[in-house]
Every structure is written in C-alpha cells, then in structure tokens.
Amino acid sequence: MDKNYNPHEEIIKIIDRAAALLGLEEKDYIQLKYPERELKVSVPVRMDDGSIQVFEGYRVQHSGIRGPYKGGIRYHQKVDMDEVKALAAAMTFKCAVVDIPYGGGKGGVTVDATKLSKGELERLTRKYTALLYPIVGPHVDIPAPDVNTNEEVMAWFMDTYSLVNGQLTLGVVTGKPVPLGGSLGRREATGRGILLVAREIAKKMGLSLQGATVAVQGAGSVGGTAALLLHREGCKVVAISDVSGAIYSEKGLDMEAIITFLRAERGRLLKDYTAPDVARISNEQLLQLEVDILIPAALENAIHERNAPHVQAKIILEGANGPTTSAADAVLEEKGVTVVPDILTNAGGVVVSYFEWLQNLQAEKWDEDEINRKLEHIMVRSFHDVWNMAEKAETSLRMGAYMLALDRLVTASKLRGITF
Ligand code: GLU
C-alpha cells in the first residue's frame, strides 16, 4: 500500500467537504472525526506445529449516535488501526444513508487467513472474541463478516460469546449460517444490493443492462455475487479478478461456471480456472478496460491518482469499502465517470444484517422473498435520496450520500444533546 495513503485521513476529508456543502459549523460534527472507542488486543494462538503466535487485533467503535455499533471483522495481513478506524467511520455513514438504526464499528486481525488451517482460524477467532467480550453485545456492538471472514467464523464468534455469557446470544453477530440464526438472503445481500443500485443508475443514465459490459475486481462474497447476479440480469461480464490475477473474455465470461468452480472448496483461485476464449490479464488491466460498469470489490485504494486517468468505464459501482482515493475521485469527476459510492452501493450487506438481527431478537424466521423485497425497498429509496441530494447540491453522488448521512447524524446528535 502507498506510504502516504491514509484511509482514515481520506474519510475525514470527505466528511469535511460534506459538512461544508451542508453549511455546518465544525462544532456540529467534530465528534464524527474521532472514533468514540478504540480497542487493540493481542491474540495468542496455538498453531498446529505446537508453537504460539501472537496476532494483533482491533475493534473500533466509531459512533453510537444512531444505535448500537455495527460492522464487520476483517482478517487480512494489511489490517492496522488506521484502516479499522476508517472502515468503522464508513459504517456509521453507511447505516445513516440507508437509515437503519445503527452506529458504526469495525474490527480486524492482522493475519493472512489463507495461510492458517481451519483449526488455527477457529482458535484465533475464539480468542479474539473472548478479548472483545467486554465491549460487544446484541445491544452494544454487533460484528459481521468482512474480507476473509465468513459464516463459519461468525458461528465461532457467536458460540464463544454465548459460552462466556452463559446463554445462547444469537443477536451478537450477523452473517451466521442459516441453520444457526442466520438470515436467508444474507450471503448474497451485498451483491444483490449492487444489482439493485446498478438497475437504478442504469435507468438514470439511459443505459440498458442487457448486454452492458461489466468488469469486476474481486471474486469473493461481494464481487463474485455481484458478477453472477449481473450476468443473470443480462449483462456481459467480461472480466473478473482475485488475488491470483484476472481473467478476461471479450464474448463475456460464464459466471455460473466460474462461481461454481471457485466455491467448490476453500482456497480455489481464478488462476486455476480454464475455459476456451478466456485470457489472463493483470488486475491493473482489468481496472482500465473500456466497459460500461466497473465494480471494484476488493480492498481500498484500488483506484488512485496514477491509474484513475486510464479508467475507461462509464460507471463505477463501489463494491469494496474505500476503493477510490479522493485524488482519484477528482480525476474521475473531471473525466465524467459516474461513481456510485461504497456507503450506498455495498450497503445491502448491512441492511440484511439488520434483518437478521431483528429476526434473532424476535425469534422469527422470515422467508427469502420478503427479505429481498424489503432490501429492494430500502436500496431503491436510498438511491433516490442520494441522487436527489446530489442533484440539489449540484455535487457528486459521493458527496450527496455523505451529506444525507451527515445531516441525519447531526440531527440525531442535536436531539440527544451530546454535541453541546
Ligand atoms: N462488512 C460489511 C460492510 O462493510 C457488512 C457489515 C455488517 O453486515 O454489519 O458493510
């Protein structure tokens, strides 16, 4: 990662710009520039060879103004406090954009999860959970999956929390397996949200999704699902990538076959996928393809000052959190590329997390149609709220989204009376 790239400073810049557009005074929102609470833990793990390794873990609770802290847990070798702080702040704004009653939080462990055995991953998760125990809970802070964590990790988290708590506590995490308090539709929710946003932006821009060309960076639960659902919608997904590189087909990739291949077992990578007419390209080449829609759905800082001038997509749908730097944003705006921001585009995940939590608290089980209908309602409404705000203020969709969220946060804060 870039030495002078600091994800936390990036989001503060955005918040300041949104505040200026809203005509806020700094005292109205200064608290949102600082996380309410930061926890750093050391997580000792017994490795399979008998040695003990100590990993660094974090949980940041950015804002509880609008509700309990909410946000995922990331396992990645690049996780550090600045990244977790930025991601926690993004969750506060994301939950406010879609108007669900949560604040924002995020957690992470600095570890290359792909190098751990399943047993090591489980011991790491259980120890990390125990260390977070004093500050999480179904009405306090509710984690969920993020990069390199999944339903299984959430099940271990829930089990450990419940054992310490002395009672089954399903509502302490979301993104659990369906037979263990998980919600139908949660696994696909972020990807489905991206599809819903794609439909709305396409209508606004007079683009037909039938045959629209799409490139997706990332083939995990966000990128992989978005690619599959857009393929089913009639789009031509010409490229997709993962950590092993990207594949490309001018005719369009068979996303059904690719996703079936990747999900068949843990650790499967695109480099081992073969099919006729499929070429290998680099991740950078993928980002610079001439396509209608580009979906960065991997990590932050994917589109930066250096590659932004070469981006040829018409629309960017941010599946990842923070994939576009503010310097790149300026370049893209100048070029006339429409960027639909992360805090709206990828909010489908946390929206269905909210439905999962509601089901857990009320001991209910909703059917998938109902969940997808409710998700669609929230995503479409939020898209139009953001669009209208941006239009009214004659600004970008990113600024429109942040203005909408900031306005809701400042209003709630004033009503609570904690600003003064
Ligand atoms: N990690 C996801 C995100 O960044 C989901 C968070 C959640 O469901 O709480 O939005």
Tab-separated table of C-alpha atoms and ligand atoms in Angstrom:
chain	number	residue	atom	x	y	z
A	1	MET	CA	0.000	0.000	0.000
A	2	ASP	CA	1.028	3.587	-0.657
A	3	LYS	CA	3.182	5.105	2.080
A	4	ASN	CA	1.341	8.419	2.006
A	5	TYR	CA	-2.128	6.880	1.690
A	6	ASN	CA	-4.007	7.016	4.966
A	7	PRO	CA	-7.569	5.665	4.749
A	8	HIS	CA	-8.638	7.465	7.914
A	9	GLU	CA	-7.471	10.846	6.632
A	10	GLU	CA	-9.288	10.130	3.356
A	11	ILE	CA	-12.652	9.755	5.063
A	12	ILE	CA	-12.122	12.812	7.274
A	13	LYS	CA	-11.535	14.873	4.112
A	14	ILE	CA	-14.839	13.621	2.703
A	15	ILE	CA	-16.700	14.392	5.949
A	16	ASP	CA	-15.272	17.935	5.994
A	17	ARG	CA	-16.334	18.540	2.391
A	18	ALA	CA	-19.854	17.219	3.025
A	19	ALA	CA	-20.117	19.411	6.132
A	20	ALA	CA	-19.055	22.475	4.149
A	21	LEU	CA	-21.685	21.743	1.496
A	22	LEU	CA	-24.320	21.426	4.232
A	23	GLY	CA	-23.155	24.706	5.730
A	24	LEU	CA	-22.345	23.082	9.081
A	25	GLU	CA	-20.114	24.625	11.671
A	26	GLU	CA	-17.296	22.389	12.912
A	27	LYS	CA	-18.816	22.131	16.398
A	28	ASP	CA	-21.863	20.448	14.858
A	29	TYR	CA	-19.938	17.430	13.598
A	30	ILE	CA	-16.388	17.468	15.024
A	31	GLN	CA	-17.139	14.401	17.170
A	32	LEU	CA	-17.595	12.362	13.973
A	33	LYS	CA	-13.965	12.948	13.051
A	34	TYR	CA	-12.903	10.817	16.037
A	35	PRO	CA	-13.886	7.250	16.945
A	36	GLU	CA	-15.687	7.000	20.265
A	37	ARG	CA	-13.652	3.973	21.339
A	38	GLU	CA	-10.588	2.089	20.018
A	39	LEU	CA	-9.538	-1.299	21.352
A	40	LYS	CA	-6.325	-3.073	20.466
A	41	VAL	CA	-5.846	-6.659	21.585
A	42	SER	CA	-3.068	-9.251	21.359
A	43	VAL	CA	-4.386	-12.620	20.290
A	44	PRO	CA	-2.220	-15.629	21.188
A	45	VAL	CA	-2.935	-18.673	19.035
A	46	ARG	CA	-1.638	-22.218	19.405
A	47	MET	CA	-0.512	-23.167	15.918
A	48	ASP	CA	-0.762	-26.707	14.528
A	49	ASP	CA	3.014	-27.213	14.949
A	50	GLY	CA	2.736	-26.515	18.692
A	51	SER	CA	4.223	-23.001	18.562
A	52	ILE	CA	2.357	-19.933	19.810
A	53	GLN	CA	1.898	-16.911	17.574
A	54	VAL	CA	0.514	-13.608	18.781
A	55	PHE	CA	-1.615	-11.636	16.309
A	56	GLU	CA	-2.720	-8.007	16.607
A	57	GLY	CA	-6.468	-7.456	16.708
A	58	TYR	CA	-8.664	-4.361	16.776
A	59	ARG	CA	-12.220	-3.196	17.319
A	60	VAL	CA	-13.125	0.418	16.739
A	61	GLN	CA	-16.497	1.852	17.748
A	62	HIS	CA	-16.812	4.981	15.695
A	63	SER	CA	-20.241	6.367	16.532
A	64	GLY	CA	-23.176	5.181	18.597
A	65	ILE	CA	-25.277	8.273	17.958
A	66	ARG	CA	-27.979	6.470	15.945
A	67	GLY	CA	-27.827	2.998	17.500
A	68	PRO	CA	-25.544	0.125	18.528
A	69	TYR	CA	-22.179	-0.040	16.763
A	70	LYS	CA	-22.355	-2.268	13.672
A	71	GLY	CA	-19.749	-3.517	11.242
A	72	GLY	CA	-17.658	-6.414	10.072
A	73	ILE	CA	-14.480	-8.145	11.140
A	74	ARG	CA	-11.637	-8.334	8.641
A	75	TYR	CA	-8.783	-10.848	8.636
A	76	HIS	CA	-6.002	-9.525	6.440
A	77	GLN	CA	-2.259	-9.046	6.590
A	78	LYS	CA	-2.649	-5.307	5.906
A	79	VAL	CA	-5.089	-4.583	8.735
A	80	ASP	CA	-3.942	-1.773	11.024
A	81	MET	CA	-5.555	0.776	13.325
A	82	ASP	CA	-5.873	3.472	10.656
A	83	GLU	CA	-7.670	1.101	8.309
A	84	VAL	CA	-10.060	-0.134	11.006
A	85	LYS	CA	-10.784	3.457	12.093
A	86	ALA	CA	-11.624	4.431	8.515
A	87	LEU	CA	-13.813	1.385	7.969
A	88	ALA	CA	-15.630	1.972	11.270
A	89	ALA	CA	-16.390	5.568	10.271
A	90	ALA	CA	-17.623	4.383	6.860
A	91	MET	CA	-20.080	2.060	8.660
A	92	THR	CA	-21.533	4.990	10.627
A	93	PHE	CA	-22.231	6.824	7.378
A	94	LYS	CA	-23.435	3.695	5.561
A	95	CYS	CA	-26.039	2.891	8.216
A	96	ALA	CA	-27.189	6.518	8.170
A	97	VAL	CA	-27.504	6.600	4.342
A	98	VAL	CA	-29.829	3.604	4.319
A	99	ASP	CA	-31.476	4.846	7.516
A	100	ILE	CA	-31.160	1.738	9.657
A	101	PRO	CA	-30.873	2.290	13.428
A	102	TYR	CA	-27.190	1.531	13.890
A	103	GLY	CA	-23.969	3.350	14.528
A	104	GLY	CA	-20.678	2.252	13.029
A	105	GLY	CA	-17.884	-0.065	14.116
A	106	LYS	CA	-15.278	-2.329	12.601
A	107	GLY	CA	-12.844	-4.992	13.718
A	108	GLY	CA	-9.886	-6.749	12.294
A	109	VAL	CA	-6.936	-9.037	12.897
A	110	THR	CA	-3.602	-8.593	11.142
A	111	VAL	CA	-3.212	-12.077	9.684
A	112	ASP	CA	-3.020	-13.789	6.315
A	113	ALA	CA	-6.033	-16.024	6.902
A	114	THR	CA	-5.352	-18.018	3.744
A	115	LYS	CA	-2.177	-19.376	5.401
A	116	LEU	CA	-3.989	-20.690	8.507
A	117	SER	CA	-5.522	-24.131	8.885
A	118	LYS	CA	-9.184	-24.324	9.830
A	119	GLY	CA	-8.242	-25.228	13.399
A	120	GLU	CA	-5.893	-22.246	13.692
A	121	LEU	CA	-8.561	-19.953	12.286
A	122	GLU	CA	-11.078	-21.234	14.825
A	123	ARG	CA	-8.697	-20.784	17.788
A	124	LEU	CA	-7.818	-17.286	16.571
A	125	THR	CA	-11.494	-16.355	16.261
A	126	ARG	CA	-12.453	-17.724	19.663
A	127	LYS	CA	-9.600	-15.940	21.452
A	128	TYR	CA	-10.298	-12.681	19.618
A	129	THR	CA	-13.980	-12.964	20.586
A	130	ALA	CA	-13.131	-13.507	24.244
A	131	LEU	CA	-10.896	-10.417	24.164
A	132	LEU	CA	-13.720	-8.358	22.597
A	133	TYR	CA	-16.322	-9.740	25.009
A	134	PRO	CA	-16.420	-6.726	27.353
A	135	ILE	CA	-17.324	-4.293	24.570
A	136	VAL	CA	-19.663	-6.234	22.250
A	137	GLY	CA	-23.227	-7.494	22.671
A	138	PRO	CA	-26.551	-7.588	20.828
A	139	HIS	CA	-27.494	-4.104	22.039
A	140	VAL	CA	-23.977	-2.704	22.161
A	141	ASP	CA	-21.835	-3.691	19.196
A	142	ILE	CA	-22.751	-6.300	16.584
A	143	PRO	CA	-19.965	-7.616	14.314
A	144	ALA	CA	-20.437	-9.335	10.937
A	145	PRO	CA	-18.301	-10.806	8.153
A	146	ASP	CA	-15.893	-8.738	6.071
A	147	VAL	CA	-12.787	-9.549	3.984
A	148	ASN	CA	-11.673	-13.172	4.647
A	149	THR	CA	-14.280	-13.896	7.318
A	150	ASN	CA	-17.452	-15.862	6.675
A	151	GLU	CA	-20.454	-17.646	8.191
A	152	GLU	CA	-18.264	-20.225	9.901
A	153	VAL	CA	-16.205	-17.516	11.621
A	154	MET	CA	-19.441	-15.832	12.745
A	155	ALA	CA	-20.705	-19.142	14.180
A	156	TRP	CA	-17.489	-19.488	16.252
A	157	PHE	CA	-17.825	-15.878	17.381
A	158	MET	CA	-21.449	-16.379	18.425
A	159	ASP	CA	-20.667	-19.671	20.191
A	160	THR	CA	-17.744	-18.226	22.165
A	161	TYR	CA	-19.704	-15.126	23.157
A	162	SER	CA	-22.651	-17.305	24.242
A	163	LEU	CA	-20.444	-19.617	26.327
A	164	VAL	CA	-18.906	-16.693	28.208
A	165	ASN	CA	-22.306	-15.013	28.523
A	166	GLY	CA	-23.969	-18.140	29.891
A	167	GLN	CA	-26.802	-18.088	27.362
A	168	LEU	CA	-27.282	-18.516	23.633
A	169	THR	CA	-26.966	-14.996	22.206
A	170	LEU	CA	-27.761	-15.176	18.512
A	171	GLY	CA	-28.031	-11.398	18.093
A	172	VAL	CA	-24.386	-10.664	18.939
A	173	VAL	CA	-23.228	-11.162	15.338
A	174	THR	CA	-24.858	-11.256	11.920
A	175	GLY	CA	-23.893	-13.190	8.826
A	176	LYS	CA	-24.255	-16.504	10.669
A	177	PRO	CA	-25.050	-19.823	8.950
A	178	VAL	CA	-28.780	-20.117	8.188
A	179	PRO	CA	-29.307	-23.180	10.450
A	180	LEU	CA	-27.770	-21.220	13.335
A	181	GLY	CA	-29.763	-17.996	13.419
A	182	GLY	CA	-28.504	-16.683	10.092
A	183	SER	CA	-30.874	-14.980	7.687
A	184	LEU	CA	-31.906	-16.208	4.290
A	185	GLY	CA	-30.565	-13.830	1.674
A	186	ARG	CA	-27.678	-12.526	3.840
A	187	ARG	CA	-24.974	-14.358	1.899
A	188	GLU	CA	-25.950	-12.682	-1.386
A	189	ALA	CA	-27.147	-9.412	0.170
A	190	THR	CA	-24.208	-7.149	-0.707
A	191	GLY	CA	-24.121	-8.445	-4.283
A	192	ARG	CA	-27.893	-8.122	-4.579
A	193	GLY	CA	-27.673	-4.543	-3.317
A	194	ILE	CA	-25.120	-3.816	-6.057
A	195	LEU	CA	-27.514	-5.251	-8.661
A	196	LEU	CA	-30.342	-3.042	-7.365
A	197	VAL	CA	-28.106	0.041	-7.485
A	198	ALA	CA	-26.947	-0.932	-10.994
A	199	ARG	CA	-30.583	-1.038	-12.152
A	200	GLU	CA	-31.320	2.423	-10.748
A	201	ILE	CA	-28.198	4.137	-12.063
A	202	ALA	CA	-28.672	2.485	-15.472
A	203	LYS	CA	-32.207	3.921	-15.664
A	204	LYS	CA	-30.928	7.386	-14.746
A	205	MET	CA	-28.212	7.227	-17.385
A	206	GLY	CA	-30.301	5.657	-20.132
A	207	LEU	CA	-28.144	2.522	-20.192
A	208	SER	CA	-29.689	-0.886	-20.826
A	209	LEU	CA	-28.254	-3.611	-18.594
A	210	GLN	CA	-28.974	-6.102	-21.386
A	211	GLY	CA	-25.554	-6.626	-22.932
A	212	ALA	CA	-23.907	-3.890	-20.824
A	213	THR	CA	-20.233	-4.727	-20.323
A	214	VAL	CA	-19.002	-5.223	-16.762
A	215	ALA	CA	-15.578	-5.744	-15.147
A	216	VAL	CA	-15.337	-6.842	-11.516
A	217	GLN	CA	-12.282	-6.621	-9.280
A	218	GLY	CA	-12.722	-9.265	-6.581
A	219	ALA	CA	-14.472	-12.629	-6.693
A	220	GLY	CA	-15.379	-13.037	-3.030
A	221	SER	CA	-18.813	-12.831	-1.497
A	222	VAL	CA	-19.239	-9.251	-2.790
A	223	GLY	CA	-17.582	-9.246	-6.236
A	224	GLY	CA	-18.408	-12.863	-7.073
A	225	THR	CA	-22.090	-12.499	-6.204
A	226	ALA	CA	-22.437	-9.127	-7.952
A	227	ALA	CA	-20.853	-10.580	-11.104
A	228	LEU	CA	-23.173	-13.585	-11.011
A	229	LEU	CA	-26.342	-11.562	-10.446
A	230	LEU	CA	-25.444	-9.029	-13.160
A	231	HIS	CA	-24.695	-11.914	-15.529
A	232	ARG	CA	-28.161	-13.332	-14.776
A	233	GLU	CA	-29.590	-9.852	-15.392
A	234	GLY	CA	-28.252	-9.980	-18.957
A	235	CYS	CA	-25.005	-8.043	-18.533
A	236	LYS	CA	-21.846	-9.224	-20.259
A	237	VAL	CA	-19.267	-9.731	-17.508
A	238	VAL	CA	-16.025	-9.536	-19.493
A	239	ALA	CA	-13.506	-9.676	-16.639
A	240	ILE	CA	-13.161	-10.709	-13.016
A	241	SER	CA	-10.162	-10.987	-10.703
A	242	ASP	CA	-8.993	-12.312	-7.353
A	243	VAL	CA	-5.628	-12.332	-5.543
A	244	SER	CA	-4.232	-14.658	-8.225
A	245	GLY	CA	-4.943	-12.285	-11.147
A	246	ALA	CA	-7.734	-11.575	-13.597
A	247	ILE	CA	-9.463	-13.425	-16.421
A	248	TYR	CA	-10.973	-11.803	-19.495
A	249	SER	CA	-13.248	-12.798	-22.340
A	250	GLU	CA	-14.453	-10.374	-24.976
A	251	LYS	CA	-17.551	-12.562	-25.513
A	252	GLY	CA	-18.419	-12.497	-21.811
A	253	LEU	CA	-17.459	-14.954	-19.076
A	254	ASP	CA	-19.625	-17.868	-17.971
A	255	MET	CA	-20.156	-16.569	-14.430
A	256	GLU	CA	-22.240	-19.582	-13.357
A	257	ALA	CA	-19.346	-21.929	-14.164
A	258	ILE	CA	-16.752	-19.628	-12.594
A	259	ILE	CA	-18.605	-19.223	-9.303
A	260	THR	CA	-19.353	-22.962	-9.119
A	261	PHE	CA	-15.634	-23.604	-9.665
A	262	LEU	CA	-14.482	-21.068	-7.043
A	263	ARG	CA	-16.955	-22.121	-4.334
A	264	ALA	CA	-16.311	-25.872	-4.701
A	265	GLU	CA	-13.635	-25.832	-1.971
A	266	ARG	CA	-11.738	-23.434	0.286
A	267	GLY	CA	-8.760	-21.741	-1.362
A	268	ARG	CA	-9.829	-22.176	-5.018
A	269	LEU	CA	-8.380	-19.376	-7.199
A	270	LEU	CA	-9.106	-17.967	-10.643
A	271	LYS	CA	-5.603	-18.822	-11.859
A	272	ASP	CA	-6.692	-22.481	-11.913
A	273	TYR	CA	-9.903	-21.838	-13.873
A	274	THR	CA	-9.688	-22.768	-17.526
A	275	ALA	CA	-12.204	-22.374	-20.348
A	276	PRO	CA	-11.972	-21.658	-24.078
A	277	ASP	CA	-11.600	-17.989	-25.079
A	278	VAL	CA	-10.534	-16.959	-21.583
A	279	ALA	CA	-7.397	-14.830	-21.434
A	280	ARG	CA	-5.341	-13.814	-18.408
A	281	ILE	CA	-4.855	-10.136	-17.704
A	282	SER	CA	-3.476	-8.209	-14.737
A	283	ASN	CA	-5.555	-6.502	-12.091
A	284	GLU	CA	-4.422	-3.113	-13.399
A	285	GLN	CA	-5.522	-4.048	-16.929
A	286	LEU	CA	-8.930	-5.018	-15.570
A	287	LEU	CA	-9.362	-1.613	-13.936
A	288	GLN	CA	-8.538	0.093	-17.226
A	289	LEU	CA	-10.891	-1.869	-19.510
A	290	GLU	CA	-13.332	0.008	-21.705
A	291	VAL	CA	-16.572	-1.167	-20.087
A	292	ASP	CA	-19.930	0.295	-19.155
A	293	ILE	CA	-19.636	-0.682	-15.498
A	294	LEU	CA	-16.538	-1.245	-13.367
A	295	ILE	CA	-17.016	-2.762	-9.915
A	296	PRO	CA	-14.016	-2.549	-7.583
A	297	ALA	CA	-14.982	-5.137	-4.949
A	298	ALA	CA	-11.682	-5.968	-3.260
A	299	LEU	CA	-9.754	-3.602	-0.980
A	300	GLU	CA	-9.405	0.148	-0.536
A	301	ASN	CA	-7.066	2.299	-2.647
A	302	ALA	CA	-7.626	0.285	-5.866
A	303	ILE	CA	-8.275	3.370	-7.983
A	304	HIS	CA	-5.755	6.054	-7.192
A	305	GLU	CA	-4.181	9.138	-8.706
A	306	ARG	CA	-1.915	7.110	-11.014
A	307	ASN	CA	-4.409	4.731	-12.619
A	308	ALA	CA	-7.524	6.953	-12.488
A	309	PRO	CA	-6.529	8.818	-15.703
A	310	HIS	CA	-6.600	5.436	-17.510
A	311	VAL	CA	-10.018	4.303	-16.265
A	312	GLN	CA	-12.344	3.969	-19.264
A	313	ALA	CA	-15.524	2.781	-17.542
A	314	LYS	CA	-18.660	4.932	-17.738
A	315	ILE	CA	-19.912	3.964	-14.288
A	316	ILE	CA	-18.060	2.791	-11.184
A	317	LEU	CA	-20.064	0.892	-8.581
A	318	GLU	CA	-18.010	0.702	-5.399
A	319	GLY	CA	-18.492	-2.798	-4.017
A	320	ALA	CA	-15.455	-2.522	-1.729
A	321	ASN	CA	-15.139	-0.003	1.071
A	322	GLY	CA	-12.987	2.960	0.046
A	323	PRO	CA	-11.725	1.641	-3.328
A	324	THR	CA	-11.331	5.150	-4.806
A	325	THR	CA	-8.986	7.688	-3.235
A	326	SER	CA	-10.082	11.319	-3.058
A	327	ALA	CA	-7.368	12.288	-5.560
A	328	ALA	CA	-8.721	9.663	-7.983
A	329	ASP	CA	-12.247	10.899	-7.365
A	330	ALA	CA	-11.287	14.338	-8.627
A	331	VAL	CA	-9.728	12.854	-11.779
A	332	LEU	CA	-12.804	10.695	-12.450
A	333	GLU	CA	-15.178	13.604	-11.932
A	334	GLU	CA	-13.186	15.640	-14.435
A	335	LYS	CA	-13.394	12.741	-16.919
A	336	GLY	CA	-17.170	12.471	-16.447
A	337	VAL	CA	-17.115	8.986	-14.886
A	338	THR	CA	-20.140	8.423	-12.624
A	339	VAL	CA	-19.069	6.953	-9.285
A	340	VAL	CA	-21.748	5.407	-7.084
A	341	PRO	CA	-20.169	5.452	-3.614
A	342	ASP	CA	-19.426	2.495	-1.349
A	343	ILE	CA	-21.646	3.636	1.537
A	344	LEU	CA	-24.657	3.297	-0.768
A	345	THR	CA	-23.564	0.639	-3.286
A	346	ASN	CA	-22.420	-2.010	-0.804
A	347	ALA	CA	-24.979	-1.287	1.934
A	348	GLY	CA	-27.114	-4.331	1.044
A	349	GLY	CA	-24.976	-6.463	3.378
A	350	VAL	CA	-25.590	-4.436	6.491
A	351	VAL	CA	-29.263	-3.980	5.581
A	352	VAL	CA	-29.840	-7.742	5.588
A	353	SER	CA	-27.642	-7.963	8.709
A	354	TYR	CA	-30.219	-5.662	10.285
A	355	PHE	CA	-32.999	-8.056	9.182
A	356	GLU	CA	-31.041	-10.980	10.633
A	357	TRP	CA	-30.654	-9.166	13.961
A	358	LEU	CA	-34.369	-8.324	14.047
A	359	GLN	CA	-35.228	-11.974	13.427
A	360	ASN	CA	-32.837	-13.046	16.216
A	361	LEU	CA	-34.236	-10.554	18.730
A	362	GLN	CA	-37.838	-11.519	17.929
A	363	ALA	CA	-37.152	-15.268	17.489
A	364	GLU	CA	-38.613	-15.136	13.990
A	365	LYS	CA	-37.744	-16.640	10.622
A	366	TRP	CA	-38.587	-14.551	7.581
A	367	ASP	CA	-38.809	-16.025	4.086
A	368	GLU	CA	-36.388	-15.042	1.382
A	369	ASP	CA	-38.906	-13.253	-0.839
A	370	GLU	CA	-39.898	-10.984	2.000
A	371	ILE	CA	-36.245	-10.221	2.793
A	372	ASN	CA	-35.388	-9.441	-0.827
A	373	ARG	CA	-38.466	-7.251	-1.156
A	374	LYS	CA	-37.566	-5.281	1.974
A	375	LEU	CA	-33.960	-4.969	0.787
A	376	GLU	CA	-35.094	-3.669	-2.583
A	377	HIS	CA	-37.351	-1.116	-0.943
A	378	ILE	CA	-34.510	0.276	1.194
A	379	MET	CA	-31.876	0.251	-1.582
A	380	VAL	CA	-34.127	1.943	-4.159
A	381	ARG	CA	-35.329	4.555	-1.683
A	382	SER	CA	-31.760	5.271	-0.533
A	383	PHE	CA	-30.503	5.523	-4.110
A	384	HIS	CA	-33.096	8.172	-4.886
A	385	ASP	CA	-32.453	10.038	-1.621
A	386	VAL	CA	-28.758	10.208	-2.535
A	387	TRP	CA	-29.440	11.121	-6.162
A	388	ASN	CA	-31.800	13.941	-5.149
A	389	MET	CA	-29.407	15.309	-2.550
A	390	ALA	CA	-26.546	15.321	-5.087
A	391	GLU	CA	-28.726	16.994	-7.697
A	392	LYS	CA	-29.954	19.651	-5.280
A	393	ALA	CA	-26.434	20.481	-4.132
A	394	GLU	CA	-25.008	20.118	-7.661
A	395	THR	CA	-22.384	17.705	-6.428
A	396	SER	CA	-21.209	14.115	-6.859
A	397	LEU	CA	-23.149	11.072	-5.657
A	398	ARG	CA	-20.432	10.505	-3.053
A	399	MET	CA	-20.960	13.966	-1.619
A	400	GLY	CA	-24.741	13.518	-1.878
A	401	ALA	CA	-24.502	10.294	0.151
A	402	TYR	CA	-22.235	11.811	2.798
A	403	MET	CA	-24.405	14.937	3.053
A	404	LEU	CA	-27.531	12.837	3.540
A	405	ALA	CA	-25.848	10.713	6.213
A	406	LEU	CA	-24.168	13.616	7.957
A	407	ASP	CA	-27.424	15.540	8.132
A	408	ARG	CA	-29.139	12.544	9.782
A	409	LEU	CA	-26.246	12.094	12.221
A	410	VAL	CA	-26.095	15.744	13.199
A	411	THR	CA	-29.873	15.878	13.666
A	412	ALA	CA	-29.800	12.803	15.918
A	413	SER	CA	-26.856	14.182	17.835
A	414	LYS	CA	-28.589	17.505	18.460
A	415	LEU	CA	-31.742	15.731	19.626
A	416	ARG	CA	-29.684	13.657	22.043
A	417	GLY	CA	-27.931	16.786	23.191
A	418	ILE	CA	-24.435	15.350	23.163
A	419	THR	CA	-22.923	17.939	20.882
A	420	PHE	CA	-23.058	20.752	23.397
B	1	GLU	N1	-18.671	-5.917	6.268
B	1	GLU	C1	-19.855	-5.445	5.623
B	1	GLU	C2	-19.736	-3.972	5.308
B	1	GLU	O1	-18.665	-3.443	5.186
B	1	GLU	C3	-21.117	-5.817	6.379
B	1	GLU	C4	-21.266	-5.213	7.739
B	1	GLU	C5	-22.444	-5.752	8.528
B	1	GLU	O2	-23.232	-6.507	7.997
B	1	GLU	O3	-22.532	-5.368	9.705
B	1	GLU	O4	-20.714	-3.303	5.083
